The first five atom37 places (N, CA, C, CB, O) and aatype in JSON, in Angstrom:
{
  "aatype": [20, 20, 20, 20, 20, 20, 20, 20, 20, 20, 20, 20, 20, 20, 20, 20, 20, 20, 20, 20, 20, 20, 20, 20, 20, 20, 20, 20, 20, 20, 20, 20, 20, 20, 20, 20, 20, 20, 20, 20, 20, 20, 20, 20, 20, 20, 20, 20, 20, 20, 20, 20, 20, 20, 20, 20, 20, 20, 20, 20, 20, 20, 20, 20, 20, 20, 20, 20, 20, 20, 20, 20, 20, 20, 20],
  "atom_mask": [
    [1, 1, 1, 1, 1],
    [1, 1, 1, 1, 1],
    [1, 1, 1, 1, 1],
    [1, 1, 1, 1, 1],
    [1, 1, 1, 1, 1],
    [1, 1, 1, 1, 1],
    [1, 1, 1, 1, 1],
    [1, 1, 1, 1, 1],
    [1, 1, 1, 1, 1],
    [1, 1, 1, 1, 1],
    [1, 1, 1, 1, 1],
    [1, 1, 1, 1, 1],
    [1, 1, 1, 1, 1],
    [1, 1, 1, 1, 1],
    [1, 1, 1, 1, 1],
    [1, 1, 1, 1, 1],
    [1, 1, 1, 1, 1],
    [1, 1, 1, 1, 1],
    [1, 1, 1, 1, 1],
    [1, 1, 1, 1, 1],
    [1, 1, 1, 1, 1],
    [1, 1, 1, 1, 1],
    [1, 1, 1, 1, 1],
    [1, 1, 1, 1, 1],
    [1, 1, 1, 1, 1],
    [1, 1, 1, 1, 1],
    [1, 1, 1, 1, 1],
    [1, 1, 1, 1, 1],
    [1, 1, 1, 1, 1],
    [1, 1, 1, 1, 1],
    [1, 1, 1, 1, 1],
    [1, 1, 1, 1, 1],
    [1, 1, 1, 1, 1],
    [1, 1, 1, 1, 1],
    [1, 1, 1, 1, 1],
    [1, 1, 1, 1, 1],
    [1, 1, 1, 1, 1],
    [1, 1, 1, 1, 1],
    [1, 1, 1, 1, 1],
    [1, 1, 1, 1, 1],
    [1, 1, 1, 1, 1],
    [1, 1, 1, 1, 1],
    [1, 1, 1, 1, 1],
    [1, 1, 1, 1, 1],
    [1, 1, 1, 1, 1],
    [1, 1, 1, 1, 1],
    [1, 1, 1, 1, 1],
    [1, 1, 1, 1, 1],
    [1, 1, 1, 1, 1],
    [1, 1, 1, 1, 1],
    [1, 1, 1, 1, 1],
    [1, 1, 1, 1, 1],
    [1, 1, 1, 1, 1],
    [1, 1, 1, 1, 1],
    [1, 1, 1, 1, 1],
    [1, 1, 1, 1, 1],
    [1, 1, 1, 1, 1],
    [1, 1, 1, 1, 1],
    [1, 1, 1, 1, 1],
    [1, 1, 1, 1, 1],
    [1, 1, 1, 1, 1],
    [1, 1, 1, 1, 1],
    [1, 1, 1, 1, 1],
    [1, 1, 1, 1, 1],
    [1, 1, 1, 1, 1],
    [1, 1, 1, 1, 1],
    [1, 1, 1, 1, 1],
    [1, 1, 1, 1, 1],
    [1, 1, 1, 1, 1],
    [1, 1, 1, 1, 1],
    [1, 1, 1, 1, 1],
    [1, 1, 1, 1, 1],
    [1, 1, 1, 1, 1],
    [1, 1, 1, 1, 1],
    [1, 1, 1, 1, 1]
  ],
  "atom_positions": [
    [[-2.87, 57.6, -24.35], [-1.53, 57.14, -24.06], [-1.26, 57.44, -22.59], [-0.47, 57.82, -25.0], [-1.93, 58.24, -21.94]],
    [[-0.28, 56.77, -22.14], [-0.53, 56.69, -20.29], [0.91, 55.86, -20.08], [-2.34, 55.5, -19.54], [1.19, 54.77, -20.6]],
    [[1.8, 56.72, -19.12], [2.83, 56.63, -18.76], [3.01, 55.31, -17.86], [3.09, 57.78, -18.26], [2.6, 55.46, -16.71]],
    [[3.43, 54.34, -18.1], [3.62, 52.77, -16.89], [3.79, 53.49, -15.61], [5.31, 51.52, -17.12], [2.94, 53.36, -14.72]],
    [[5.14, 54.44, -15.42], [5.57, 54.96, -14.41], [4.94, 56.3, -13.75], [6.75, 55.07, -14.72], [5.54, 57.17, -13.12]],
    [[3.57, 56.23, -14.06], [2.62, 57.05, -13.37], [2.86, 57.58, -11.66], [1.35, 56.17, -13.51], [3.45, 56.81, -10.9]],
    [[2.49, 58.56, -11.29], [2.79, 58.44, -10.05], [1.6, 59.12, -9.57], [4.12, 58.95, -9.65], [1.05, 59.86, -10.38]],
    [[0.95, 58.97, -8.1], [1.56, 57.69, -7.27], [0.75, 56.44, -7.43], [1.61, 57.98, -5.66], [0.83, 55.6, -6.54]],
    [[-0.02, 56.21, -8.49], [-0.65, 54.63, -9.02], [0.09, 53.74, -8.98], [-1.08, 54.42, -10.36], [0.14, 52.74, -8.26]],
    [[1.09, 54.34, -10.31], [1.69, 53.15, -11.22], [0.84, 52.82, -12.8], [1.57, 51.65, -10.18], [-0.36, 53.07, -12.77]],
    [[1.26, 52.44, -13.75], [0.78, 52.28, -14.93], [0.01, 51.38, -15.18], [1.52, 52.23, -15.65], [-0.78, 51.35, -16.13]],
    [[0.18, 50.44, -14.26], [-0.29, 48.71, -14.24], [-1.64, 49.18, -12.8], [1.62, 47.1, -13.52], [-2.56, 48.37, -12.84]],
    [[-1.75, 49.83, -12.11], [-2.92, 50.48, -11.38], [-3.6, 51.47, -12.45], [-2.39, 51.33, -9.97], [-4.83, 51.51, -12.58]],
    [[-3.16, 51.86, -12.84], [-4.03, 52.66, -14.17], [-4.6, 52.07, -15.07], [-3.33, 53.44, -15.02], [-5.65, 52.4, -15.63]],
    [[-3.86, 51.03, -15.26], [-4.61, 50.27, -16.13], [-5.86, 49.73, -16.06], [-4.05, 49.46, -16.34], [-6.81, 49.93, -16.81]],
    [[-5.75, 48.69, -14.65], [-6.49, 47.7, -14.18], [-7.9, 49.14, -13.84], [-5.55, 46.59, -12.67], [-8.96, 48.75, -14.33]],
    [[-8.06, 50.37, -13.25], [-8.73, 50.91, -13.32], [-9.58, 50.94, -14.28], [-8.36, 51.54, -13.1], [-10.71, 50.51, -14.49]],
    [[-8.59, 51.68, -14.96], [-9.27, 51.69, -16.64], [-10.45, 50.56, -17.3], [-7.9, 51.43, -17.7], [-11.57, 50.61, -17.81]],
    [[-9.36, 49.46, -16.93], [-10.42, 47.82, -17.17], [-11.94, 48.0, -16.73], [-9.81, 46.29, -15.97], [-13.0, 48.09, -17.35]],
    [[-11.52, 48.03, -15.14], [-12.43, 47.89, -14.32], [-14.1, 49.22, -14.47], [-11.42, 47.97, -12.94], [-15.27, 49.1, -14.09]],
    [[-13.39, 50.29, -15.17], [-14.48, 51.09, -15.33], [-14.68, 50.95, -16.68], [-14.34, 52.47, -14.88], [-15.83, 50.51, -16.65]],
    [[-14.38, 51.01, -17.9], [-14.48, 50.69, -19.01], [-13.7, 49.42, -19.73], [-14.29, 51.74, -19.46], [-12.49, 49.21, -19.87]],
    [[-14.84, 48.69, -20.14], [-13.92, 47.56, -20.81], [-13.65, 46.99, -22.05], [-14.13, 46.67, -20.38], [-13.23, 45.89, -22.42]],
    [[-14.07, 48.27, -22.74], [-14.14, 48.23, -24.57], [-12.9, 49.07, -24.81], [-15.77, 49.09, -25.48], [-12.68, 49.19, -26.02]],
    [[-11.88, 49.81, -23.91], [-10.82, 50.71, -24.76], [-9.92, 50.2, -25.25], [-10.19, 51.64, -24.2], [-9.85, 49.18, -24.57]],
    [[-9.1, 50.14, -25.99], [-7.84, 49.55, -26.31], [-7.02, 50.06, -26.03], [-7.55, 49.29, -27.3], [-7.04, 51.29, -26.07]],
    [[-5.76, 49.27, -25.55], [-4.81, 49.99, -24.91], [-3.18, 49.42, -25.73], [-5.03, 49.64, -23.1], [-3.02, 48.24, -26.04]],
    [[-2.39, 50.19, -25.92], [-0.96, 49.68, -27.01], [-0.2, 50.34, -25.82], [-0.63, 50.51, -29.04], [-0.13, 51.56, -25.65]],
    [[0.59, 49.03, -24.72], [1.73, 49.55, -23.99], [2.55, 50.07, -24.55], [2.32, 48.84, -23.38], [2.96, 49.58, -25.61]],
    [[3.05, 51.21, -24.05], [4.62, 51.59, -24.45], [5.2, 51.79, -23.27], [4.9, 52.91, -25.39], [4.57, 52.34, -22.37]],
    [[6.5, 51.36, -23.1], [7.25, 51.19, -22.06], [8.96, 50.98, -21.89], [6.64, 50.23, -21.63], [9.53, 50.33, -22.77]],
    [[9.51, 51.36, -21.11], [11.11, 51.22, -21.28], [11.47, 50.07, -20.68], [11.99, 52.35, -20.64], [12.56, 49.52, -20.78]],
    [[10.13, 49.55, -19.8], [10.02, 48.25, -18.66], [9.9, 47.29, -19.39], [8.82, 48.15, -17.59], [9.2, 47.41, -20.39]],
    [[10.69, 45.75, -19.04], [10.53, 45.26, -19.72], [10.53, 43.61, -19.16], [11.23, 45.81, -20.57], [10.75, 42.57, -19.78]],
    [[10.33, 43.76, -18.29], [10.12, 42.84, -17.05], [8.74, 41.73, -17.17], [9.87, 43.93, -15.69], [7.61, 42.21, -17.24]],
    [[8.94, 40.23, -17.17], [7.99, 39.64, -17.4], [6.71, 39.83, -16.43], [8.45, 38.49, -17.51], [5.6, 39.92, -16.94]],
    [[6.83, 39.88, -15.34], [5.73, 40.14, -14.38], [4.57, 41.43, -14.89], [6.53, 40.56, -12.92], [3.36, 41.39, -14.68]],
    [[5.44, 42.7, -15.68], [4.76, 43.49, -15.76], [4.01, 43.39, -17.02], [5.37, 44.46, -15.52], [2.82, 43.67, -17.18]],
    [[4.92, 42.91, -17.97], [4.04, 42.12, -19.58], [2.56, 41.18, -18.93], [5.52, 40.46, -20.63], [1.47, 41.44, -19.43]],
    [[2.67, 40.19, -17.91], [2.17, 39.5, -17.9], [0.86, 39.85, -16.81], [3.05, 38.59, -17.86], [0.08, 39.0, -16.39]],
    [[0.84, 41.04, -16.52], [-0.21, 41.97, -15.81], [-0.89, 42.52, -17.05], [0.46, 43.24, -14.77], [-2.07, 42.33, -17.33]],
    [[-0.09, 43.16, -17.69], [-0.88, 44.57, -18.6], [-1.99, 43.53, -19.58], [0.63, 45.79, -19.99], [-3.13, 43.86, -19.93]],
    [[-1.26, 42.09, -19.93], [-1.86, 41.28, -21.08], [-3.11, 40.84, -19.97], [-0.71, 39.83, -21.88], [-4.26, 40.63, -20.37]],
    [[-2.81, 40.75, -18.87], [-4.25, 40.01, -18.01], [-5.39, 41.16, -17.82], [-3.79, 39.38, -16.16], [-6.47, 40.94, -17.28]],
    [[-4.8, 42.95, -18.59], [-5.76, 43.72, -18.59], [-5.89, 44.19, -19.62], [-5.78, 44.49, -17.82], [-5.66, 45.38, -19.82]],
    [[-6.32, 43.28, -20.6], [-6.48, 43.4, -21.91], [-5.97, 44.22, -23.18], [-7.39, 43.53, -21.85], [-6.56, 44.51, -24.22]],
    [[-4.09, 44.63, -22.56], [-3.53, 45.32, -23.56], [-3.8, 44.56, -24.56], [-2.23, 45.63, -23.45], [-3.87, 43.36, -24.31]],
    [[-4.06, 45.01, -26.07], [-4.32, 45.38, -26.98], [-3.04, 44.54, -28.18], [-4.47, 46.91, -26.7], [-3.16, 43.73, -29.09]],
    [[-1.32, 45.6, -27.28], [-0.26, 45.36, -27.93], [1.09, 46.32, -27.43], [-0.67, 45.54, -29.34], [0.9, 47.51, -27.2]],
    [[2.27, 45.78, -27.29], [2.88, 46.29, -26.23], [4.63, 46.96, -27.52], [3.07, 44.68, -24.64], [5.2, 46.78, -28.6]],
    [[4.63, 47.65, -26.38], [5.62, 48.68, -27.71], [6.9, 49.13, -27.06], [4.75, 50.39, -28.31], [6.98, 50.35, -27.17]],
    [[8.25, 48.45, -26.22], [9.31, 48.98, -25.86], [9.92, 50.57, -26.4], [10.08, 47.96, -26.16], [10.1, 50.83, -27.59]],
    [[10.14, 51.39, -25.46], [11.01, 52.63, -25.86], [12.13, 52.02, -26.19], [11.29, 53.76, -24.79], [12.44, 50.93, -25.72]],
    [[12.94, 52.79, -27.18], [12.82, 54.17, -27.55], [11.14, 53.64, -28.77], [14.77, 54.97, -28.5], [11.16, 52.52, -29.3]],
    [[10.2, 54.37, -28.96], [10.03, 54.38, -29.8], [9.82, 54.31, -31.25], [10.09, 54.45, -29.51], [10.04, 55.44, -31.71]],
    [[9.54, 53.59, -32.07], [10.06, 53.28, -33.81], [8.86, 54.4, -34.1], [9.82, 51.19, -34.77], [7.82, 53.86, -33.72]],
    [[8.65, 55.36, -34.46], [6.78, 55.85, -34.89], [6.73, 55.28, -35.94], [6.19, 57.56, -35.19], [5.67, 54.64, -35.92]],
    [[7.37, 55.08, -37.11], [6.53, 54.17, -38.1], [5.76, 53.3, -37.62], [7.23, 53.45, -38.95], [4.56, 53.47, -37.79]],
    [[6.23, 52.08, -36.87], [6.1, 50.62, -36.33], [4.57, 51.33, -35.66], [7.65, 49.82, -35.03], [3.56, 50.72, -36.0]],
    [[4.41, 52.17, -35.03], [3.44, 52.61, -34.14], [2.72, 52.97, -35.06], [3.69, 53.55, -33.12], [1.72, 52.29, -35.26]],
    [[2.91, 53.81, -35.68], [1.7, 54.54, -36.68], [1.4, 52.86, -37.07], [2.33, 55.96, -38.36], [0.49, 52.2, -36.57]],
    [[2.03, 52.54, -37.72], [1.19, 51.09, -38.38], [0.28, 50.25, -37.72], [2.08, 50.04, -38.76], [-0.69, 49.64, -38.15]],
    [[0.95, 50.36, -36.16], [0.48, 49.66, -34.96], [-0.84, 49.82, -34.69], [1.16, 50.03, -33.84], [-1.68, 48.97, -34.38]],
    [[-0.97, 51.31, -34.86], [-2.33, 52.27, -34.56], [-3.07, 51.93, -35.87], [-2.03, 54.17, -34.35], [-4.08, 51.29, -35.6]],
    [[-2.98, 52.07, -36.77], [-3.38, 52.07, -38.34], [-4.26, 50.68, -38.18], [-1.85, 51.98, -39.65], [-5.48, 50.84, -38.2]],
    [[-3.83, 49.48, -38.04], [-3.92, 48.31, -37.64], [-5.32, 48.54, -36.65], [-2.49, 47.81, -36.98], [-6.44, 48.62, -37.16]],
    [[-5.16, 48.61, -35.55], [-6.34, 48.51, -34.89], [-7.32, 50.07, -34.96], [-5.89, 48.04, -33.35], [-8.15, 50.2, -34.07]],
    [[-7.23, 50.85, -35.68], [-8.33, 51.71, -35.76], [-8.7, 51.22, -37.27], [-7.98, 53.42, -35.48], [-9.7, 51.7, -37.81]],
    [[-7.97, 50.38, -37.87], [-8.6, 50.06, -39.08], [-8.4, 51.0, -40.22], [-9.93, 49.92, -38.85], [-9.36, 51.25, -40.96]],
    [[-7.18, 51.58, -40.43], [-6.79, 52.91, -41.38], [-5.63, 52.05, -42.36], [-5.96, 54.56, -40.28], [-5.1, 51.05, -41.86]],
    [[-5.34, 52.37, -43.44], [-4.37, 51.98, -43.66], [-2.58, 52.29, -43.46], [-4.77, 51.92, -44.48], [-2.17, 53.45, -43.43]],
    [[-1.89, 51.41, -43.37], [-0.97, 52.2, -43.03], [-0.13, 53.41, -43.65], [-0.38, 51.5, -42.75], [-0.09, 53.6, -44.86]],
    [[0.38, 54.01, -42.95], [1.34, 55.45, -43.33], [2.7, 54.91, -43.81], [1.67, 56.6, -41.85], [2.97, 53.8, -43.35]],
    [[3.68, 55.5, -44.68], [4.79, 55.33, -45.38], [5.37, 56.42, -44.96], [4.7, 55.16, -46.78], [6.15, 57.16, -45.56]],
    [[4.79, 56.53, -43.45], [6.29, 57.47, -42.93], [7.23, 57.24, -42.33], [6.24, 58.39, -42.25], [8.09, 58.11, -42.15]]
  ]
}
């Protein structure tokens, strides 16, 4: 998990790193940002699936459940 508002990168420089050295991780934005430019970066670095704060953790646990292939939690 990895903060958008990283400093002094940025989240969307963290990312594209990330890409650029490994390109099998999956990545589930979470973010308070919600700005098309920045959706439309993270998806050109192969986020995964993108998740506005505040937070739901059910929605997430399921989110996660979903791509590690677990079933989901009823919490």
């Amino acid at each position: 998990m990895e903060k958008v508002s990283v400093r002094p990168l940025g989240g969307i420089e963290v990312l594209r790193q990330l890409h650029e050295q490994t390109h099998n991780i999956p990545v589930i934005l979470v973010t308070a940002y919600s700005d098309l430019d920045s959706v439309q970066r993270a998806w050109g670095l192969q986020v995964i699936d993108y998740e506005r704060k505040p937070i739901r953790v059910a929605e997430l646990k399921q989110r996660l459940g979903k791509y590690l292939g677990a079933a989901p939690s009823k919490a």
